[in-house]
Every structure is written in structure tokens, then in C-alpha cells.
Coordinates of C-alpha atoms in Angstrom, one line a residue:
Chain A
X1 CA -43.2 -20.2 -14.7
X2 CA -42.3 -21.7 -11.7
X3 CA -41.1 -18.6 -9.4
X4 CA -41.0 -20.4 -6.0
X5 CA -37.3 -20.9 -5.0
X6 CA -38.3 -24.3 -3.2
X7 CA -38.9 -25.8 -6.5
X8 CA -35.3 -24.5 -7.9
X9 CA -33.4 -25.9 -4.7
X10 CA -36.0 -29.2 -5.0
X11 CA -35.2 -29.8 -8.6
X12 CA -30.9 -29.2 -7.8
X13 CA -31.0 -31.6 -5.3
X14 CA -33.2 -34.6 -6.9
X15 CA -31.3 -33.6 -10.1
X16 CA -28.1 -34.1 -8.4
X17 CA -29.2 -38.0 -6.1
X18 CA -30.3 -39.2 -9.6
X19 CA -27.2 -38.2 -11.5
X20 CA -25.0 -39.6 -8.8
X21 CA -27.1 -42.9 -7.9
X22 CA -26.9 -43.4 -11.5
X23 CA -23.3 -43.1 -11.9
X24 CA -22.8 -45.3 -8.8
X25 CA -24.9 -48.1 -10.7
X26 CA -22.2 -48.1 -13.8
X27 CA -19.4 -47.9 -11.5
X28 CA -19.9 -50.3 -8.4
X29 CA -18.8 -53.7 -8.8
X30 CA -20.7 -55.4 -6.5
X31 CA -24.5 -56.1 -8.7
X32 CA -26.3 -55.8 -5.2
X33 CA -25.1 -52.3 -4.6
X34 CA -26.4 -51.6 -7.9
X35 CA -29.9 -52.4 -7.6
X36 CA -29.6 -50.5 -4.2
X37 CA -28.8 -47.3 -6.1
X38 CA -30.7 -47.9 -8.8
X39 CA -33.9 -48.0 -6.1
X40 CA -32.8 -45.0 -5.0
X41 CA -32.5 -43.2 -8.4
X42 CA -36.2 -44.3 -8.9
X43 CA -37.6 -42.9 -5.8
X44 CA -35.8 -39.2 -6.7
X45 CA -37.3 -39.5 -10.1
X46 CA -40.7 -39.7 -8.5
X47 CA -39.7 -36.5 -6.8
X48 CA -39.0 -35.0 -10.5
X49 CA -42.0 -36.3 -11.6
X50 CA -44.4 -34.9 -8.4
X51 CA -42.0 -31.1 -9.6
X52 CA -43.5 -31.5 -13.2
X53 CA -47.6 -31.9 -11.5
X54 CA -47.4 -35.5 -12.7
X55 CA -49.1 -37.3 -9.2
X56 CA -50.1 -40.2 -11.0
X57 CA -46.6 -40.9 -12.8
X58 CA -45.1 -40.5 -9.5
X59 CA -47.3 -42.8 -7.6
X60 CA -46.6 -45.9 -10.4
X61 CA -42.9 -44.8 -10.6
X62 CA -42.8 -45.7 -6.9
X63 CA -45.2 -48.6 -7.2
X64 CA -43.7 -50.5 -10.1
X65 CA -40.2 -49.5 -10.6
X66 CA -39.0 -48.8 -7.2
X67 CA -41.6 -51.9 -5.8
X68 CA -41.6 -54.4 -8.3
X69 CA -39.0 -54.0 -11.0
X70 CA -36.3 -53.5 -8.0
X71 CA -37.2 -56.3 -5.8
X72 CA -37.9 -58.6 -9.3
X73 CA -34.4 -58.0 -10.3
X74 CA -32.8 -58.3 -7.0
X75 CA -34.5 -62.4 -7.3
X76 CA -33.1 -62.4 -10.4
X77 CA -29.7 -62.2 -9.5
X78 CA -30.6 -64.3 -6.1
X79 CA -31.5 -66.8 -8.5
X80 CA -28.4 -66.9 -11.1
X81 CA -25.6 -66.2 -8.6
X82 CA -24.5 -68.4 -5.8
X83 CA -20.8 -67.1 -5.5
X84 CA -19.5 -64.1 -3.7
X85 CA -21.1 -61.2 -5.6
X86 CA -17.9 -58.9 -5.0
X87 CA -16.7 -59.0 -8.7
X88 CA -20.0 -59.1 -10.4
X89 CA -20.6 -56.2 -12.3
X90 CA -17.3 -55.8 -14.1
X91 CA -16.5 -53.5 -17.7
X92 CA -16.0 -55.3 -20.8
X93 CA -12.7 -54.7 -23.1
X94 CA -15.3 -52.0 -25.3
X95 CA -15.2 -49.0 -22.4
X96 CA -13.4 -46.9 -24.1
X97 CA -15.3 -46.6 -27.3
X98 CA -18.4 -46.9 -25.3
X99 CA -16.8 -43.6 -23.8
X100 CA -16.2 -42.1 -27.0
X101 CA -19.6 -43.2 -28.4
X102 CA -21.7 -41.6 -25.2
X103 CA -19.5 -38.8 -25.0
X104 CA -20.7 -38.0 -29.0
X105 CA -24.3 -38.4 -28.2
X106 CA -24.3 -36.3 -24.8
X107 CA -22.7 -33.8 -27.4
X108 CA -25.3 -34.1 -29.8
X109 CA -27.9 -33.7 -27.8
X110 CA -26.2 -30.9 -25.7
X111 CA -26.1 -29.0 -29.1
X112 CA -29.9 -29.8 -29.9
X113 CA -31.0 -29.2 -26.9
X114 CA -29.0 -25.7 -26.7
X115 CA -30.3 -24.8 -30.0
X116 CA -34.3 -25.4 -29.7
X117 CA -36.2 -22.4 -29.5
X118 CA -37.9 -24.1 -26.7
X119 CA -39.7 -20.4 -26.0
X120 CA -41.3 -21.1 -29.1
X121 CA -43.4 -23.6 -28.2
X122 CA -43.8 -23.8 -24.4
X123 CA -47.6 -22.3 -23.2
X124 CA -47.6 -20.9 -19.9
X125 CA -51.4 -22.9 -19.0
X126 CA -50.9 -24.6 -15.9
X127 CA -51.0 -28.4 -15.7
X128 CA -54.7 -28.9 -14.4
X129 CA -54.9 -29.7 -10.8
X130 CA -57.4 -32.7 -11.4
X131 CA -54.5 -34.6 -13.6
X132 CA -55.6 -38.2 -12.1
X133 CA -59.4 -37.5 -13.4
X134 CA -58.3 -36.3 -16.4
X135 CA -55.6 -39.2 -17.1
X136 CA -58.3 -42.1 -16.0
X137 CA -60.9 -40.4 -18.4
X138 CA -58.7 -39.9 -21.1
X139 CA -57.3 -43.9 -20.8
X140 CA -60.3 -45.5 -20.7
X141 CA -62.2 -43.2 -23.8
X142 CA -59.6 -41.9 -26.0
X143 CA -56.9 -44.3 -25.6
X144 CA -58.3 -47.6 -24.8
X145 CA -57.0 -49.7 -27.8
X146 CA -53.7 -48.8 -26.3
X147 CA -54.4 -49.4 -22.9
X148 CA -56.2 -53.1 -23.8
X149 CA -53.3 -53.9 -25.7
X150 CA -51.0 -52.6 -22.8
X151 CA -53.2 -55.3 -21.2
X152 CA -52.5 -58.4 -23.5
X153 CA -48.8 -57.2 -23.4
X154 CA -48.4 -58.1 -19.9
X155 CA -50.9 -61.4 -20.0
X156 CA -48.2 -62.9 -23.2
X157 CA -44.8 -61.2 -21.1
X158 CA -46.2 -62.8 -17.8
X159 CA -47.0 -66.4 -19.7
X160 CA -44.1 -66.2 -21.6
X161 CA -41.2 -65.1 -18.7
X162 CA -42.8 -68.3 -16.7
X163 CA -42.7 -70.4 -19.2
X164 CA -38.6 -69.9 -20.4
X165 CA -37.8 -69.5 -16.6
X166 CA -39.8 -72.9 -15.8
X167 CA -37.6 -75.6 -14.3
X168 CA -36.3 -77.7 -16.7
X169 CA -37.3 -81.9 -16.9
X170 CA -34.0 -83.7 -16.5
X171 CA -35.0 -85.9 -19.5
X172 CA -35.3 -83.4 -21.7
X173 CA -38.3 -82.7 -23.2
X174 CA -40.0 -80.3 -21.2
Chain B
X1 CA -35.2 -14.5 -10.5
X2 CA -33.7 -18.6 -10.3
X3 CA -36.1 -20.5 -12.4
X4 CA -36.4 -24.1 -14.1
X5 CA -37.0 -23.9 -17.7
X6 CA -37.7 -27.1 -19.7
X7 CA -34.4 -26.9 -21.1
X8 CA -33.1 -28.3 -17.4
X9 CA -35.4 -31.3 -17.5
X10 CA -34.0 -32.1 -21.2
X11 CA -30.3 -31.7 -19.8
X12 CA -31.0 -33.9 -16.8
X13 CA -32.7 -36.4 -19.0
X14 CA -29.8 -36.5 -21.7
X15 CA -27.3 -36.9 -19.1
X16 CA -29.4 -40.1 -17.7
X17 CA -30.1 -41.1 -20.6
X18 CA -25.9 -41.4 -21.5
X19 CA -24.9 -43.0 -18.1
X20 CA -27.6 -45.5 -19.2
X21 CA -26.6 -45.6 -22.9
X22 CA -23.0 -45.9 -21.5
X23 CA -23.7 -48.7 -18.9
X24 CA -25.1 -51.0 -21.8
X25 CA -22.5 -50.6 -23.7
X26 CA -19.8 -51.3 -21.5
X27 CA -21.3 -53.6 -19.0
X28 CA -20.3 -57.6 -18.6
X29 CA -23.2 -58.6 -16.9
X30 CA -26.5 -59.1 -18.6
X31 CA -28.3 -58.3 -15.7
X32 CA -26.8 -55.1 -15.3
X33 CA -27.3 -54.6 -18.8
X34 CA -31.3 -54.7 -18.0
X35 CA -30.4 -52.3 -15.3
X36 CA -28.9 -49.8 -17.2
X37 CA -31.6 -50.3 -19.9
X38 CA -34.3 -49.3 -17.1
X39 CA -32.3 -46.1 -16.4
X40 CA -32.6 -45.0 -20.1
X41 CA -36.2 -45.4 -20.3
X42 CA -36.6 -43.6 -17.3
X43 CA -34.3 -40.6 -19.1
X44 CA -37.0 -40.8 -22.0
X45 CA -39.9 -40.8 -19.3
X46 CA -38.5 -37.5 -17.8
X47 CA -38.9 -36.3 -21.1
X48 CA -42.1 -36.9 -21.9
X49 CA -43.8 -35.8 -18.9
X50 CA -41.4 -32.5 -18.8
X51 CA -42.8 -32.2 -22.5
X52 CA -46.2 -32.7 -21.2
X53 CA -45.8 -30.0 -18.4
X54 CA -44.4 -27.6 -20.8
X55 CA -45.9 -27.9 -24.5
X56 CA -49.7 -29.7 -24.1
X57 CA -50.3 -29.3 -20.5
X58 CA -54.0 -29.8 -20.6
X59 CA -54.7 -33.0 -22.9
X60 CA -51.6 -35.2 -20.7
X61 CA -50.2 -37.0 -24.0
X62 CA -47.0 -37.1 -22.7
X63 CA -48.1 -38.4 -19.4
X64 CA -50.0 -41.2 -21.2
X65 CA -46.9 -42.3 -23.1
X66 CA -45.0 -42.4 -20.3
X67 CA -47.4 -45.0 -18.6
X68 CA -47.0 -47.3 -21.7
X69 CA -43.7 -47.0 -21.3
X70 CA -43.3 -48.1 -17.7
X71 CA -45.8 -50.9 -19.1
X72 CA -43.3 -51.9 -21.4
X73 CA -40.4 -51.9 -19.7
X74 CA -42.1 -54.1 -16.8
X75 CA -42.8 -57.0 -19.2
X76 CA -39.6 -56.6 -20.7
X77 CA -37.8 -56.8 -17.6
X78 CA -39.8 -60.1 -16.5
X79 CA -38.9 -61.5 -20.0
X80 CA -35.4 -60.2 -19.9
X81 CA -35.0 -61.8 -16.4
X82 CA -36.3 -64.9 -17.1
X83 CA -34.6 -65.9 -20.1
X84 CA -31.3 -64.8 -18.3
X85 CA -32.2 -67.3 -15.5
X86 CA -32.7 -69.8 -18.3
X87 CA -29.4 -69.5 -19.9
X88 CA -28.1 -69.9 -16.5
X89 CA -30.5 -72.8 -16.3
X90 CA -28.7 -74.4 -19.0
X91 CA -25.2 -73.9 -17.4
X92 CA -23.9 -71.3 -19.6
X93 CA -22.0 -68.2 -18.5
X94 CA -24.1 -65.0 -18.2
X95 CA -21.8 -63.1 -19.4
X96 CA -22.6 -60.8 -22.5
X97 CA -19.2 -61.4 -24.1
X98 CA -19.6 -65.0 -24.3
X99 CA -23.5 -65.2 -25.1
X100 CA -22.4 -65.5 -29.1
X101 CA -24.4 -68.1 -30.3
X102 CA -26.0 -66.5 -33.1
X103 CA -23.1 -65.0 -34.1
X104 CA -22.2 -66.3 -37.2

């Protein structure tokens, strides 16, 4: 399907920042770094998603997750740490049988995935090129139930996070 | 002739989605926890859209999932987040190993 070389080299290289930002999340120890690498594992995953003719995914991917879900967590840890943050994102006792436990599911699914006639069932019809027409129409007629209760989701997750993160009273109630 | 079959995409994706799985399970901090929680839902949104690319390209199902999964991971980061910050609040240890109230 996709002939062009570009896209091959493209898809290596995103493939490989992602993989390694992402392993640099689990591994640093310092919860800052983290979130740095975890920014930049977002904005190659919008460069995956712009490879699979998904503008609009990339555009929010960028928007929200790299935007707002970074810079929300990076005030989250502003606002629970006040030591150094050197030795803040340690292991538990459990990594080794959380190795053994990933290292069975990466198997499973290296199996599945291996196994799936995926020749089958792929159609060679191009992605249209009008996607962010098509998406808009499609949320606002066919899926709107969805979309208005994708709505009231984040009106009761906005008024509930302020009210458990409110300050406190110092008499208690409240 | 080099090309990228969707098989790539759902390699890429189960490898993410294992760092992330991995991360959760092993991690101290409950922030990081969040973190590595964002990274698997990102796996599964790789998935989707490289499902919507390759098996329905023209009626975007996959691409519409994926939206109301970012939705839903956005509000649950904000709630996750905040009722961290209010167990710190309350001077307890953030720490997942020691958040066992409800244990028994």
C-alpha cells in the first residue's frame, strides 16, 4: 500500500523515539525527566498518527496530550512534592513478576498478532483525503449521543477533580 | 519493495502498550503510575486508528473511538491528579505501597 520509502524510513524512526522515550519514562528516576519524555513520546505519536492519514487525531494528540495532559501533570507533581525530586520515581519490591507478567503478554500478543491473517481483512481503499469533514459530520449525526455524553463526562470529571483537590477548612468540615 | 503492513503498527502498539503495562505494575509513585497508564491508552489509540487505516477506511470508526478515548483519559487524569493531591492534602505518603486503606 504505502510504496514511498519516506514513509518506511518515517515510520522506523518515530517507531524507534517512542519506544525509547517510553522506556526512558519507566526507567529514569527523577519524575520530571519523566514527563519530559513522556511529552516527547506524544509528539512522535502524532507523527504516527499524521503516517496513518489521521490529521485530526494528530492535531488533538498534540493539543491535549502533549499541551494539556503534560503540563497538568507536571502541576501535579509541583503541587505534591517540595523535596529534591532526584529519587522520585523509584520500583517497587513486585519488578520482577511485573517482568515476568509483561514479558507473557508481549508474548501473547506477539503470537496473535503473528498469526492473524491480517491480508484477509485489510481493503486497499485509501483513507479519504477530506477525513476532518467526514469526522465532524459523522460526530455531530451518527454519533452524537456519544459525543454529548463525552460532553457531561468532562463537565462531572472537571467539578468533581476541583472539588477533592479543593483546599481543605482547618476545622474540618469542609 | 520496503513496505509498512498493519502488522508493524500492531507490534509497535503491543510493545507500548507492555512498557506501559510494565510501568504500572512496577512503579512506586502514583503519579507515575498515571503516566504510564496514559502511555497504554495511547498503545490502544495506535491501534485503532491503524485499524481504521487498514480495515474501514472510509466510515473513520476507529478514528472516532480514538477521540473518546483521549476524552476519557483527560478526565481521568484531572480526577486521578486531584485526588492524589488530596491524599497528599491529608498528609499521607503517596506512595502506592502504602495507600492500603481498603485493604482489608
Amino acid at each position: 500500500m504505502e510504496t514511498c520509502i519516506y514513509n518506511v524510513i518515517a515510520f522506523y524512526m518515530l517507531a524507534a523515539v517512542i519506544l525509547g522515550s517510553a522506556v526512558m519514562i519507566v526507567a529514569v528516576r527523577n519524575i520530571v525527566h519523566s514527563v519530559l519524555f513522556l511529552a516527547a513520546c506524544f509528539i512522535s505519536m502524532a507523527g504516527i498518527y499524521l503516517l496513518l492519514d489521521a490529521v485530526y487525531l494528530a492535531i488533538i494528540q498534540v493539543l491535549i496530550y502533549a499541551g494539556a495532559v503534560c503540563i497538568m501533570i507536571i502541576f501535579g507533581i509541583m503541587l505534591i512534592r517540595r523535596a529534591d525530586m532526584k529519587e522520585s520515581n523509584l520500583f517497587n519490591k513486585q519488578t520482577k513478576l511485573a517482568a515476568g507478567v509483561v514479558a507473557m503478554t508481549l508474548a501473547v500478543y506477539g503470537i496473535l498478532a503473528g498469526k492473524t491473517a491480517w491480508t484477509d481483512v485489510t481493503s486497499n481503499v485509501p483513507v479519504p483525503a477530506d477525513s476532518l469533514d467526514k469526522i465532524g459530520g459523522l460526530l455531530l449525526s451518527q454519533y452524537v449521543i456519544p459525543f454529548e455524553v463525552a460532553a457531561l463526562l468532562l463537565t462531572v470529571a472537571l467539578i468533581g477533580a476541583i472539588m477533592l483537590a479543593r483546599e481543605v477548612k482547618a476545622d474540618g468540615d469542609n | 519493495m520496503v513496505t509498512i503492513s498493519l502488522t508493524h503498527y500492531v507490534m509497535l502498539s503491543a510493545i507500548l502498550f507492555s512498557i506501559g503495562l510494565f510501568g504500572v505494575l512496577a512503579k512506586k509513585n502514583a503519579v507515575s503510575v498515571l503516566i504510564c497508564i496514559e502511555l497504554m491508552l495511547n498503545a490502544v489509540n495506535i491501534n485503532f486508528i491503524a485499524f481504521s487505516k487498514y480495515i474501514t477506511p472510509a466510515d473513520f470508526m476507529g478514528q472516532i473511538f480514538a477521540i473518546f478515548v483521549i476524552t476519557v483519559a483527560a478526565a481521568e487524569v484531572g480526577v486521578g491528579l486531584a485526588i492524589i493531591i488530596a491524599i497528599y492534602r491529608n498528609n499521607l505518603p503517596v506512595d502506592l505501597d502504602e495507600i492500603d486503606w481498603l485493604k482489608w
